[in-house]
Coordinates of C-alpha atoms and ligand atoms in Angstrom, one line a residue:
M18 CA 260.6 71.7 73.4
V19 CA 260.8 70.5 69.9
L20 CA 259.3 71.4 66.6
G21 CA 258.3 68.3 64.5
I22 CA 257.6 68.3 60.8
E23 CA 256.0 65.5 58.7
T24 CA 255.8 65.5 55.0
T25 CA 256.5 61.8 53.9
C26 CA 253.2 60.8 52.5
D27 CA 249.8 62.5 52.3
E28 CA 249.6 64.2 55.6
T29 CA 251.2 67.5 56.3
G30 CA 252.0 67.8 60.1
A31 CA 253.6 70.4 62.3
S32 CA 253.7 70.0 66.1
V33 CA 255.4 71.3 69.3
V34 CA 256.1 68.7 72.0
T35 CA 257.8 69.1 75.3
Q36 CA 258.5 66.8 78.1
D37 CA 257.3 66.9 81.8
E38 CA 259.5 66.2 84.8
E39 CA 258.7 62.6 84.7
G40 CA 259.7 62.6 81.1
R41 CA 256.3 62.0 79.6
G42 CA 255.5 63.8 76.3
R43 CA 253.1 66.9 76.3
I44 CA 251.7 67.7 73.0
L45 CA 251.5 71.5 73.0
S46 CA 250.1 71.6 69.4
N47 CA 249.7 69.1 66.7
E48 CA 248.3 70.5 63.4
V49 CA 247.7 67.9 60.7
L50 CA 246.2 68.7 57.3
S51 CA 245.1 65.6 55.3
Q52 CA 245.3 65.4 51.5
I53 CA 243.1 62.7 51.2
A54 CA 240.6 64.6 49.2
Q55 CA 243.1 65.5 46.6
H56 CA 244.2 61.9 46.1
A57 CA 240.8 60.2 46.4
A58 CA 239.9 60.5 42.7
Y59 CA 243.1 58.7 41.8
G60 CA 242.5 55.8 44.2
G61 CA 245.8 56.2 46.0
V62 CA 248.6 58.9 46.7
V63 CA 250.0 60.7 43.7
P64 CA 253.5 61.8 44.5
E65 CA 253.4 65.0 42.5
I66 CA 250.2 66.1 44.0
A67 CA 251.4 65.3 47.5
A68 CA 254.7 67.3 47.1
R69 CA 252.9 70.4 45.8
A70 CA 250.3 70.1 48.6
H71 CA 253.1 70.0 51.2
V72 CA 254.6 73.2 49.7
E73 CA 251.3 75.0 49.8
S74 CA 250.4 74.2 53.4
L75 CA 253.7 73.7 55.3
D76 CA 254.4 77.3 56.3
L77 CA 251.0 77.9 57.6
L78 CA 250.8 74.8 59.5
V79 CA 254.2 75.5 61.1
A80 CA 253.1 79.0 62.1
R81 CA 249.9 77.7 63.5
A82 CA 251.8 74.8 65.5
L83 CA 254.1 77.5 67.2
D84 CA 251.0 79.8 67.6
R85 CA 248.7 77.2 69.3
A86 CA 251.7 76.2 71.5
G87 CA 251.9 79.8 72.7
C88 CA 255.6 80.0 71.6
K89 CA 257.9 81.4 68.9
L90 CA 260.6 79.9 66.7
K91 CA 263.3 81.3 69.1
D92 CA 261.7 79.3 72.1
I93 CA 262.1 75.9 70.9
D94 CA 265.3 73.7 71.5
A95 CA 265.4 71.8 68.0
V96 CA 263.6 71.2 64.6
A97 CA 262.9 67.7 63.9
V98 CA 261.9 66.5 60.6
A99 CA 261.0 63.2 59.1
A100 CA 263.8 62.7 56.5
G101 CA 262.4 59.5 55.1
P102 CA 261.5 56.9 54.3
G103 CA 258.8 58.1 52.0
L104 CA 257.6 59.9 48.9
I105 CA 261.0 61.8 47.9
G106 CA 259.4 64.9 46.7
G107 CA 257.4 65.4 50.0
V108 CA 260.2 64.5 52.2
M109 CA 262.4 67.1 50.4
V110 CA 259.7 69.8 50.9
G111 CA 259.8 69.1 54.9
L112 CA 263.6 68.6 55.0
T113 CA 264.2 71.9 53.2
A114 CA 261.9 73.9 55.4
A115 CA 263.2 72.3 58.5
K116 CA 266.8 73.2 57.5
A117 CA 265.8 76.7 56.7
L118 CA 263.9 77.0 60.2
A119 CA 266.9 75.6 62.1
L120 CA 269.3 77.9 60.4
V121 CA 267.1 81.1 60.9
A122 CA 266.7 80.0 64.7
G123 CA 270.2 78.7 65.2
K124 CA 268.8 75.6 66.7
P125 CA 269.9 72.0 66.0
L126 CA 268.3 69.8 63.2
I127 CA 267.3 66.4 63.9
A128 CA 266.6 64.1 61.0
V129 CA 264.1 61.6 62.3
N130 CA 263.3 58.3 60.4
H131 CA 259.4 58.2 60.1
L132 CA 259.3 54.5 61.1
E133 CA 261.1 55.4 64.3
A134 CA 258.8 58.1 65.0
H135 CA 256.0 55.6 64.7
A136 CA 257.9 53.1 67.0
L137 CA 258.7 55.7 69.7
T138 CA 255.1 57.1 70.0
A139 CA 254.1 54.7 72.8
R140 CA 257.1 56.1 74.9
M141 CA 255.4 59.5 74.6
T142 CA 252.0 58.3 75.7
D143 CA 252.9 55.6 78.1
R144 CA 256.5 56.0 79.1
I145 CA 257.3 52.4 78.4
A146 CA 260.8 51.4 78.8
F147 CA 263.1 49.5 76.3
P148 CA 263.2 46.9 75.0
F149 CA 259.6 46.1 73.7
L150 CA 258.0 44.4 70.9
L151 CA 256.7 46.6 68.1
L152 CA 254.0 45.6 65.4
L153 CA 254.4 48.5 63.0
V154 CA 251.5 48.4 60.4
S155 CA 250.8 51.2 57.9
G156 CA 250.0 51.8 54.4
G157 CA 253.8 51.1 53.3
H158 CA 254.9 48.9 56.2
T159 CA 254.4 45.7 58.1
Q160 CA 257.1 44.7 60.4
L161 CA 257.7 43.1 63.8
L162 CA 260.6 44.7 65.5
A163 CA 262.4 44.2 68.7
V164 CA 263.0 47.9 69.9
R165 CA 266.1 47.9 72.0
G166 CA 266.7 51.7 72.3
V167 CA 266.7 54.8 70.1
G168 CA 268.2 53.8 66.9
D169 CA 268.5 50.2 68.0
Y170 CA 266.1 47.8 66.1
V171 CA 266.2 44.2 65.2
R172 CA 263.6 43.2 62.6
L173 CA 262.2 39.8 63.6
G174 CA 259.6 39.7 60.6
T175 CA 258.3 41.6 57.6
T176 CA 256.0 41.2 54.7
I177 CA 257.3 39.4 51.5
D178 CA 254.5 41.2 49.3
D179 CA 251.8 43.7 50.4
A180 CA 251.7 45.8 53.5
I181 CA 248.7 45.4 55.7
G182 CA 247.4 48.9 55.0
E183 CA 247.8 48.3 51.4
A184 CA 245.9 45.1 51.4
F185 CA 243.0 46.9 53.4
D186 CA 243.2 49.8 50.6
K187 CA 243.2 47.4 47.6
T188 CA 240.3 45.4 49.2
A189 CA 238.3 48.5 49.6
K190 CA 239.0 49.4 46.0
M191 CA 237.9 46.1 44.6
L192 CA 234.7 46.3 46.6
G193 CA 234.1 49.8 45.5
L194 CA 234.8 51.6 48.8
P195 CA 236.5 54.9 49.1
Y196 CA 240.1 55.6 49.5
P197 CA 242.0 55.1 52.0
G198 CA 240.1 51.9 52.6
G199 CA 241.1 50.8 56.0
P200 CA 238.4 52.6 58.0
H201 CA 235.8 51.9 55.3
V202 CA 236.7 48.1 55.3
E203 CA 236.5 48.1 59.3
K204 CA 233.1 49.9 59.2
E205 CA 231.5 47.5 56.7
A206 CA 233.1 44.4 58.6
A207 CA 231.3 45.5 61.8
Q208 CA 227.9 44.6 59.9
G209 CA 229.2 41.6 58.1
D210 CA 229.4 37.8 58.6
P211 CA 233.1 36.8 59.0
A212 CA 232.4 33.0 58.6
R213 CA 230.5 33.4 55.1
F214 CA 233.6 32.9 52.9
D215 CA 236.4 30.4 53.5
L216 CA 239.3 32.7 53.3
P217 CA 243.0 31.6 53.5
R218 CA 245.3 32.6 56.5
P219 CA 248.8 33.0 54.7
M220 CA 252.0 32.1 56.5
L221 CA 250.0 31.0 59.6
A222 CA 252.3 28.9 61.9
R223 CA 255.4 29.6 59.7
Q224 CA 258.5 29.7 62.1
K225 CA 259.7 33.1 60.9
P226 CA 257.3 35.9 61.8
D227 CA 256.8 37.1 58.2
F228 CA 253.8 38.2 56.6
S229 CA 252.2 37.5 52.9
L230 CA 249.1 39.1 52.1
S231 CA 248.6 39.1 48.4
G232 CA 247.0 35.5 48.4
L233 CA 244.3 36.8 50.8
K234 CA 243.8 39.7 48.5
T235 CA 243.4 37.3 45.5
A236 CA 240.9 35.2 47.3
I237 CA 238.8 38.2 48.1
R238 CA 239.0 39.2 44.4
I239 CA 237.9 35.7 43.3
E240 CA 234.9 35.7 45.7
A241 CA 234.0 39.2 44.6
E242 CA 234.1 38.3 40.9
K243 CA 231.7 35.3 41.5
L244 CA 229.0 37.5 43.1
V245 CA 229.0 40.6 40.7
P246 CA 226.8 42.7 41.1
L247 CA 227.8 42.8 44.8
S248 CA 224.9 43.6 47.2
H249 CA 225.7 45.5 50.3
T250 CA 225.5 42.4 52.4
D251 CA 228.1 40.7 50.0
V252 CA 230.5 43.7 50.7
S253 CA 230.1 43.7 54.4
D254 CA 230.7 39.9 54.4
L255 CA 233.7 40.1 52.3
C256 CA 235.1 42.9 54.6
A257 CA 234.4 40.9 57.7
G258 CA 235.9 37.8 56.3
F259 CA 239.0 39.8 55.3
Q260 CA 239.4 41.5 58.6
A261 CA 239.1 38.3 60.5
A262 CA 241.7 36.7 58.3
I263 CA 244.1 39.8 59.0
V264 CA 243.4 39.5 62.7
D265 CA 244.2 35.8 62.8
V266 CA 247.5 36.2 60.7
V267 CA 248.5 39.4 62.8
V268 CA 247.9 37.5 66.1
D269 CA 249.8 34.4 64.9
R270 CA 252.7 36.2 63.5
T271 CA 253.0 38.5 66.5
R272 CA 252.9 35.3 68.8
T273 CA 255.7 33.9 67.0
A274 CA 257.7 37.1 67.2
L275 CA 257.1 37.2 70.9
R276 CA 258.8 33.6 71.0
G277 CA 261.9 34.9 69.3
F278 CA 262.2 38.1 71.3
R279 CA 264.5 37.2 74.0
A280 CA 267.1 36.0 71.6
A281 CA 267.1 39.3 69.7
A282 CA 266.9 41.6 72.7
G283 CA 268.5 39.6 75.5
Q284 CA 265.4 39.9 77.8
A285 CA 261.7 39.6 77.7
P286 CA 259.8 42.7 76.3
T287 CA 258.4 45.2 78.6
A288 CA 255.2 45.6 76.5
L289 CA 253.7 44.8 73.0
V290 CA 253.3 48.0 71.1
V291 CA 251.2 48.5 68.1
A292 CA 251.8 51.4 65.8
G293 CA 251.0 52.9 62.4
G294 CA 247.9 53.8 60.5
V295 CA 246.4 50.2 60.7
A296 CA 246.8 50.3 64.4
A297 CA 243.6 52.3 64.5
N298 CA 241.8 49.1 63.7
E299 CA 239.7 47.9 66.6
G300 CA 239.7 44.2 65.5
I301 CA 243.3 44.1 65.3
R302 CA 243.5 45.9 68.8
R303 CA 241.2 43.4 70.3
G304 CA 243.1 40.5 68.9
L305 CA 246.5 41.7 70.2
R306 CA 244.8 42.7 73.6
R307 CA 244.1 39.0 73.8
L308 CA 247.5 37.8 72.8
A309 CA 249.1 40.3 75.2
A310 CA 246.9 39.1 78.0
E311 CA 248.0 35.5 77.2
A312 CA 251.6 36.5 77.3
G313 CA 251.2 38.4 80.5
L314 CA 252.1 41.7 78.8
K315 CA 250.6 45.0 78.5
L316 CA 249.4 46.1 75.1
V317 CA 250.0 49.7 74.3
A318 CA 248.2 51.2 71.3
P319 CA 248.5 55.1 70.9
P320 CA 245.2 56.9 70.4
H321 CA 244.1 57.0 66.8
E322 CA 245.3 60.4 65.9
L323 CA 248.7 59.6 66.9
C324 CA 248.6 56.2 65.0
A325 CA 248.2 58.0 61.6
D326 CA 251.0 60.2 60.4
N327 CA 251.5 63.4 62.4
G328 CA 254.0 65.9 63.6
A329 CA 253.9 65.2 67.2
M330 CA 255.5 61.8 66.8
I331 CA 258.4 63.4 64.8
A332 CA 258.9 65.9 67.6
W333 CA 258.9 63.4 70.2
A334 CA 261.4 61.1 68.2
G335 CA 263.4 64.6 68.1
L336 CA 263.2 64.9 71.8
E337 CA 264.4 61.5 72.5
R338 CA 267.4 62.0 70.2
L339 CA 268.1 65.5 71.4
S340 CA 268.4 64.1 75.0
L341 CA 271.0 61.7 73.6
G342 CA 272.9 64.2 71.8
M343 CA 271.9 62.8 68.5
I344 CA 271.7 65.8 66.1
D345 CA 272.4 66.2 62.4
D346 CA 274.0 68.8 60.3
L347 CA 272.3 70.8 57.7
T348 CA 273.9 68.7 54.8
V349 CA 271.7 65.7 55.9
A350 CA 269.9 64.2 52.8
A351 CA 266.2 62.9 52.3
R352 CA 266.1 59.3 52.2
P353 CA 263.4 57.7 50.2
R354 CA 264.4 54.1 51.7
W355 CA 265.7 53.9 55.4
P356 CA 265.3 50.7 57.1
L357 CA 265.1 50.8 60.9
D358 CA 267.3 47.5 61.1
R359 CA 270.3 48.2 58.9
L360 CA 271.3 44.6 59.2
A361 CA 268.1 43.2 57.9
E362 CA 267.7 42.1 54.1
P363 CA 265.6 44.4 52.2
S364 CA 262.3 42.9 51.7
P365 CA 261.7 41.5 48.2
T366 CA 259.2 44.4 47.3
G367 CA 261.2 47.0 49.0
K368 CA 258.1 47.5 51.0
A369 CA 259.7 46.6 54.5
Ligands
KG4_407 O1 250.6 55.3 59.1 P1 249.7 55.8 57.9 O2 248.9 57.0 58.1 O3 250.5 56.2 56.7 C1 251.6 55.3 56.1 O4 252.8 55.7 56.7 O5 251.2 54.5 55.3 O6 248.9 54.5 57.5 C2 247.9 54.7 56.5 C3 247.3 53.3 56.3 C4 246.2 53.2 55.2 O7 246.6 52.0 54.3 C5 244.9 53.0 55.7 O8 243.9 52.4 55.0 C6 245.3 52.2 57.0 O9 246.4 52.9 57.5 N1 244.1 52.4 58.1 C7 243.6 51.5 58.6 C8 242.6 52.0 59.4 N2 242.9 53.4 59.4 C9 243.9 53.6 58.6 N3 243.5 50.1 58.2 C10 242.6 49.4 58.9 N4 241.7 49.8 59.6 C11 241.6 51.1 60.0 N5 240.8 51.4 61.1
ZN408 ZN1 253.4 56.5 58.8

């Protein structure tokens, strides 16, 4: 039984997760407090506000997570915490709290990479075996990874400019939709005509499965500027066009990564996994389901609440690490940047 703590961005999370006899994860509690309301007025996450909000709510959330799980601090086997990558102030709040809890309880501390936690969530929910192909799509990250084992990743592709979630958020902002934009763009897209605007599909058919999204974002801005003031139909049609372009790009880039998978992992993938906040998008899931069927693979997409940032994914990654004896000491530092594939070049924007 592991306590997991998440404070890398704008969600404070605390959770207790255990493993059943078959090795499947059982979430005993998963307390998440979103700070969206506090950042909404600024149209994005403000690091200082985030760090302060984590300080204010983390103690309470940890107490509630233990309580709902029906256990005390002394009952847990380890304290896992996201030690990065993310906003350094928030990461330090979580890491400091986790160190104190581990020290008081006399239990091991496990410093988890937030991206690894997204990556391993599908093993908690579906028990899939290594190696698998992971499309990791969130507000800060867009990567295709061969996941060969715990702590063993090969990055096949990344974004050379914006992350997909960021492109959703910027598009929403341009069209006057609230922050965070992803869910709002998806909702508008459902009512719109995806074919009204002729929008680019950047990087389509490129040999390396990288992404580039700034051209699409610019194309949306140009179309929107031509139409000002925008009607509701204009907004829905632009959202539908944007999402359709994203789905085409995601499917094409993922298909390319599948082709290169065997060379990176030595065998075919056991599954195609999508994770991170953007994985909640049904259009993207549908596109990936089609691709997986075409490739004779299963698509594993965790439930929405486990795609967004949460403490359960940190606790699960902690359980996986604990079972391999991968624990950390109390001197471990917060890491604002922490690539999963240490050998991969940092992306030009540092967003990979
Ligand atoms: O993983 P996450 O919760 O936080 C980060 O680590 O970034 O991802 C948040 C991102 C935001 O950019 C948000 O707009 C996007 O995920 N997102 C979506 C949807 N739900 C959340 N993007 C597209 N469609 C959605 N339904
Ligand atoms: Zn995340």
